[in-house]
Amino acid sequence: MRKILIALAALVMIPAAAQAAKDSLVLGMPLEPPHLDPTAGAAAAIDEVVYANLFEGLTRIDENGAVQPGLASEWTISADGLTYTFRLRAGVKFHDGSAMDSADVKFSLDRAGSEVSINAQKGLFEAIESIATPDAGTVVVKLSRPEGLFLWNMGWG
């Protein structure tokens, strides 16, 4: 009888194994996101899902931990390590179809590092002294001190 049950269980599983590969992943979470704002102090699990799947940084971190272009297609760093000039990737749109530009990047960075922000990652932005937007495709970030992880931070925070 036991062998028959095992054989039946195996037969029931065959159709599931034969299904075509899917190009989506369903992720179950034990808690409901209170919002989708990563700067509003949500639980760590929510932040990880939101950061990785809904938002994109100026840079991104590849599978080897190296900094790669993200929303910024390229950047330069001043000799003193205090000024980062980012050229934004062209054609990036928000979910509503509106174009992203340097003013949006400035708003996001200012908000994430604001003194009144409850962003759990606020420390990633504390070296930012000022942000300029000389044109729609350029963001210039001036730091108060050299920050060796700044480009890496822009891929996470």
PDB file of C-alpha atoms in Angstrom:
ATOM      1  CA  MET A   1       0.000   0.000   0.000  1.00  0.00           C
ATOM      2  CA  ARG A   2       2.837   2.394   0.858  1.00  0.00           C
ATOM      3  CA  LYS A   3       4.457   1.860  -2.558  1.00  0.00           C
ATOM      4  CA  ILE A   4       1.165   2.634  -4.273  1.00  0.00           C
ATOM      5  CA  LEU A   5       0.796   5.915  -2.331  1.00  0.00           C
ATOM      6  CA  ILE A   6       4.346   6.941  -3.205  1.00  0.00           C
ATOM      7  CA  ALA A   7       3.743   6.145  -6.872  1.00  0.00           C
ATOM      8  CA  LEU A   8       0.485   8.140  -6.864  1.00  0.00           C
ATOM      9  CA  ALA A   9       2.215  11.109  -5.229  1.00  0.00           C
ATOM     10  CA  ALA A  10       4.937  10.996  -7.881  1.00  0.00           C
ATOM     11  CA  LEU A  11       2.331  10.872 -10.665  1.00  0.00           C
ATOM     12  CA  VAL A  12       0.528  13.890  -9.229  1.00  0.00           C
ATOM     13  CA  MET A  13       3.779  15.910  -9.285  1.00  0.00           C
ATOM     14  CA  ILE A  14       4.661  15.149 -12.922  1.00  0.00           C
ATOM     15  CA  PRO A  15       2.373  17.839 -14.454  1.00  0.00           C
ATOM     16  CA  ALA A  16       3.875  20.509 -12.170  1.00  0.00           C
ATOM     17  CA  ALA A  17       7.389  19.589 -13.280  1.00  0.00           C
ATOM     18  CA  ALA A  18       6.346  19.622 -16.937  1.00  0.00           C
ATOM     19  CA  GLN A  19       5.008  23.203 -16.907  1.00  0.00           C
ATOM     20  CA  ALA A  20       6.782  25.737 -19.076  1.00  0.00           C
ATOM     21  CA  ALA A  21       9.322  27.979 -17.384  1.00  0.00           C
ATOM     22  CA  LYS A  22       7.860  31.252 -16.142  1.00  0.00           C
ATOM     23  CA  ASP A  23       9.457  34.662 -16.380  1.00  0.00           C
ATOM     24  CA  SER A  24       8.057  35.971 -13.113  1.00  0.00           C
ATOM     25  CA  LEU A  25       8.635  35.288  -9.464  1.00  0.00           C
ATOM     26  CA  VAL A  26       5.944  35.405  -6.809  1.00  0.00           C
ATOM     27  CA  LEU A  27       7.315  36.373  -3.432  1.00  0.00           C
ATOM     28  CA  GLY A  28       5.280  35.728  -0.292  1.00  0.00           C
ATOM     29  CA  MET A  29       5.899  37.946   2.704  1.00  0.00           C
ATOM     30  CA  PRO A  30       4.638  37.515   6.244  1.00  0.00           C
ATOM     31  CA  LEU A  31       3.753  41.208   6.502  1.00  0.00           C
ATOM     32  CA  GLU A  32       1.932  43.753   4.392  1.00  0.00           C
ATOM     33  CA  PRO A  33       3.895  46.814   3.268  1.00  0.00           C
ATOM     34  CA  PRO A  34       2.375  49.869   4.966  1.00  0.00           C
ATOM     35  CA  HIS A  35       3.469  51.892   1.911  1.00  0.00           C
ATOM     36  CA  LEU A  36       6.064  51.729  -0.855  1.00  0.00           C
ATOM     37  CA  ASP A  37       8.195  54.623   0.389  1.00  0.00           C
ATOM     38  CA  PRO A  38      11.674  53.313   1.234  1.00  0.00           C
ATOM     39  CA  THR A  39      12.505  56.505   3.145  1.00  0.00           C
ATOM     40  CA  ALA A  40       9.648  56.186   5.627  1.00  0.00           C
ATOM     41  CA  GLY A  41      11.143  53.670   8.049  1.00  0.00           C
ATOM     42  CA  ALA A  42       9.396  50.447   7.007  1.00  0.00           C
ATOM     43  CA  ALA A  43      10.563  47.075   8.308  1.00  0.00           C
ATOM     44  CA  ALA A  44      13.822  45.786   6.825  1.00  0.00           C
ATOM     45  CA  ALA A  45      12.079  43.069   4.800  1.00  0.00           C
ATOM     46  CA  ILE A  46       9.878  45.680   3.123  1.00  0.00           C
ATOM     47  CA  ASP A  47      12.878  47.892   2.346  1.00  0.00           C
ATOM     48  CA  GLU A  48      14.765  45.014   0.746  1.00  0.00           C
ATOM     49  CA  VAL A  49      11.871  44.088  -1.532  1.00  0.00           C
ATOM     50  CA  VAL A  50      11.110  47.714  -2.435  1.00  0.00           C
ATOM     51  CA  TYR A  51      14.737  48.727  -3.033  1.00  0.00           C
ATOM     52  CA  ALA A  52      15.490  45.740  -5.218  1.00  0.00           C
ATOM     53  CA  ASN A  53      12.323  45.691  -7.291  1.00  0.00           C
ATOM     54  CA  LEU A  54      10.728  49.127  -7.475  1.00  0.00           C
ATOM     55  CA  PHE A  55      13.510  51.674  -7.346  1.00  0.00           C
ATOM     56  CA  GLU A  56      16.755  52.208  -9.184  1.00  0.00           C
ATOM     57  CA  GLY A  57      19.743  54.151  -7.920  1.00  0.00           C
ATOM     58  CA  LEU A  58      22.148  56.399  -9.776  1.00  0.00           C
ATOM     59  CA  THR A  59      24.437  53.379  -9.734  1.00  0.00           C
ATOM     60  CA  ARG A  60      23.798  49.693  -9.209  1.00  0.00           C
ATOM     61  CA  ILE A  61      25.814  46.966  -7.555  1.00  0.00           C
ATOM     62  CA  ASP A  62      26.486  43.918  -9.724  1.00  0.00           C
ATOM     63  CA  GLU A  63      26.690  40.290  -8.609  1.00  0.00           C
ATOM     64  CA  ASN A  64      30.399  40.747  -7.794  1.00  0.00           C
ATOM     65  CA  GLY A  65      29.818  43.844  -5.647  1.00  0.00           C
ATOM     66  CA  ALA A  66      31.178  46.247  -8.266  1.00  0.00           C
ATOM     67  CA  VAL A  67      29.555  49.606  -8.994  1.00  0.00           C
ATOM     68  CA  GLN A  68      27.883  49.810 -12.413  1.00  0.00           C
ATOM     69  CA  PRO A  69      25.780  52.485 -14.156  1.00  0.00           C
ATOM     70  CA  GLY A  70      22.151  52.724 -13.053  1.00  0.00           C
ATOM     71  CA  LEU A  71      20.074  55.844 -13.640  1.00  0.00           C
ATOM     72  CA  ALA A  72      23.404  57.568 -14.238  1.00  0.00           C
ATOM     73  CA  SER A  73      24.983  56.422 -17.484  1.00  0.00           C
ATOM     74  CA  GLU A  74      28.358  57.855 -16.475  1.00  0.00           C
ATOM     75  CA  TRP A  75      30.001  60.032 -13.851  1.00  0.00           C
ATOM     76  CA  THR A  76      33.182  61.890 -13.062  1.00  0.00           C
ATOM     77  CA  ILE A  77      34.794  62.515  -9.697  1.00  0.00           C
ATOM     78  CA  SER A  78      36.831  65.621  -8.920  1.00  0.00           C
ATOM     79  CA  ALA A  79      40.505  65.198  -7.968  1.00  0.00           C
ATOM     80  CA  ASP A  80      39.741  66.001  -4.319  1.00  0.00           C
ATOM     81  CA  GLY A  81      36.954  63.386  -4.218  1.00  0.00           C
ATOM     82  CA  LEU A  82      34.343  65.941  -3.168  1.00  0.00           C
ATOM     83  CA  THR A  83      32.373  66.538  -6.377  1.00  0.00           C
ATOM     84  CA  TYR A  84      30.527  63.849  -8.326  1.00  0.00           C
ATOM     85  CA  THR A  85      29.005  64.814 -11.671  1.00  0.00           C
ATOM     86  CA  PHE A  86      26.417  62.324 -12.920  1.00  0.00           C
ATOM     87  CA  ARG A  87      25.088  62.202 -16.498  1.00  0.00           C
ATOM     88  CA  LEU A  88      21.614  60.691 -16.398  1.00  0.00           C
ATOM     89  CA  ARG A  89      20.469  57.896 -18.679  1.00  0.00           C
ATOM     90  CA  ALA A  90      18.171  59.253 -21.395  1.00  0.00           C
ATOM     91  CA  GLY A  91      14.608  58.039 -21.824  1.00  0.00           C
ATOM     92  CA  VAL A  92      13.913  56.949 -18.235  1.00  0.00           C
ATOM     93  CA  LYS A  93      10.225  57.255 -17.379  1.00  0.00           C
ATOM     94  CA  PHE A  94       8.178  56.940 -14.222  1.00  0.00           C
ATOM     95  CA  HIS A  95       5.243  54.522 -13.966  1.00  0.00           C
ATOM     96  CA  ASP A  96       2.890  57.251 -15.230  1.00  0.00           C
ATOM     97  CA  GLY A  97       4.980  57.873 -18.346  1.00  0.00           C
ATOM     98  CA  SER A  98       6.493  61.182 -17.220  1.00  0.00           C
ATOM     99  CA  ALA A  99      10.202  61.648 -17.886  1.00  0.00           C
ATOM    100  CA  MET A 100      12.750  61.522 -15.082  1.00  0.00           C
ATOM    101  CA  ASP A 101      15.207  64.407 -14.947  1.00  0.00           C
ATOM    102  CA  SER A 102      17.848  65.897 -12.671  1.00  0.00           C
ATOM    103  CA  ALA A 103      15.252  67.758 -10.560  1.00  0.00           C
ATOM    104  CA  ASP A 104      13.692  64.391  -9.648  1.00  0.00           C
ATOM    105  CA  VAL A 105      17.076  63.022  -8.603  1.00  0.00           C
ATOM    106  CA  LYS A 106      17.766  66.119  -6.490  1.00  0.00           C
ATOM    107  CA  PHE A 107      14.343  65.857  -4.830  1.00  0.00           C
ATOM    108  CA  SER A 108      14.901  62.173  -4.020  1.00  0.00           C
ATOM    109  CA  LEU A 109      18.395  62.663  -2.598  1.00  0.00           C
ATOM    110  CA  ASP A 110      17.351  65.731  -0.586  1.00  0.00           C
ATOM    111  CA  ARG A 111      14.357  63.888   0.832  1.00  0.00           C
ATOM    112  CA  ALA A 112      16.249  60.701   1.682  1.00  0.00           C
ATOM    113  CA  GLY A 113      18.949  62.580   3.593  1.00  0.00           C
ATOM    114  CA  SER A 114      16.810  65.311   5.130  1.00  0.00           C
ATOM    115  CA  GLU A 115      17.286  66.134   8.811  1.00  0.00           C
ATOM    116  CA  VAL A 116      13.618  65.307   9.404  1.00  0.00           C
ATOM    117  CA  SER A 117      13.703  62.082   7.388  1.00  0.00           C
ATOM    118  CA  ILE A 118      13.019  58.822   9.223  1.00  0.00           C
ATOM    119  CA  ASN A 119      14.817  56.921   6.467  1.00  0.00           C
ATOM    120  CA  ALA A 120      16.663  53.967   7.980  1.00  0.00           C
ATOM    121  CA  GLN A 121      19.385  54.508   5.354  1.00  0.00           C
ATOM    122  CA  LYS A 122      19.764  58.247   6.051  1.00  0.00           C
ATOM    123  CA  GLY A 123      23.412  57.817   7.033  1.00  0.00           C
ATOM    124  CA  LEU A 124      24.255  56.981   3.426  1.00  0.00           C
ATOM    125  CA  PHE A 125      23.493  60.598   2.514  1.00  0.00           C
ATOM    126  CA  GLU A 126      25.078  62.490   5.422  1.00  0.00           C
ATOM    127  CA  ALA A 127      28.225  63.505   3.503  1.00  0.00           C
ATOM    128  CA  ILE A 128      26.146  65.329   0.855  1.00  0.00           C
ATOM    129  CA  GLU A 129      26.696  69.063   1.222  1.00  0.00           C
ATOM    130  CA  SER A 130      24.806  70.276  -1.856  1.00  0.00           C
ATOM    131  CA  ILE A 131      23.146  69.075  -5.039  1.00  0.00           C
ATOM    132  CA  ALA A 132      23.025  71.116  -8.247  1.00  0.00           C
ATOM    133  CA  THR A 133      21.095  70.459 -11.449  1.00  0.00           C
ATOM    134  CA  PRO A 134      22.795  72.488 -14.200  1.00  0.00           C
ATOM    135  CA  ASP A 135      20.554  70.882 -16.831  1.00  0.00           C
ATOM    136  CA  ALA A 136      17.884  68.182 -17.070  1.00  0.00           C
ATOM    137  CA  GLY A 137      20.442  65.437 -17.679  1.00  0.00           C
ATOM    138  CA  THR A 138      23.128  66.358 -15.137  1.00  0.00           C
ATOM    139  CA  VAL A 139      23.323  66.132 -11.349  1.00  0.00           C
ATOM    140  CA  VAL A 140      26.310  67.536  -9.446  1.00  0.00           C
ATOM    141  CA  VAL A 141      26.703  66.298  -5.874  1.00  0.00           C
ATOM    142  CA  LYS A 142      29.190  68.036  -3.587  1.00  0.00           C
ATOM    143  CA  LEU A 143      30.311  66.218  -0.470  1.00  0.00           C
ATOM    144  CA  SER A 144      31.513  67.760   2.771  1.00  0.00           C
ATOM    145  CA  ARG A 145      34.239  65.120   3.018  1.00  0.00           C
ATOM    146  CA  PRO A 146      35.602  62.358   0.788  1.00  0.00           C
ATOM    147  CA  GLU A 147      33.354  59.308   0.995  1.00  0.00           C
ATOM    148  CA  GLY A 148      34.933  56.188  -0.484  1.00  0.00           C
ATOM    149  CA  LEU A 149      31.636  54.305  -0.599  1.00  0.00           C
ATOM    150  CA  PHE A 150      29.580  57.110  -2.136  1.00  0.00           C
ATOM    151  CA  LEU A 151      29.083  55.455  -5.546  1.00  0.00           C
ATOM    152  CA  TRP A 152      28.273  52.155  -3.841  1.00  0.00           C
ATOM    153  CA  ASN A 153      25.793  53.938  -1.564  1.00  0.00           C
ATOM    154  CA  MET A 154      24.055  55.464  -4.587  1.00  0.00           C
ATOM    155  CA  GLY A 155      23.341  51.920  -5.756  1.00  0.00           C
ATOM    156  CA  TRP A 156      21.770  50.882  -2.482  1.00  0.00           C
ATOM    157  CA  GLY A 157      20.210  53.888  -0.802  1.00  0.00           C
TER     158      GLY A 157
END
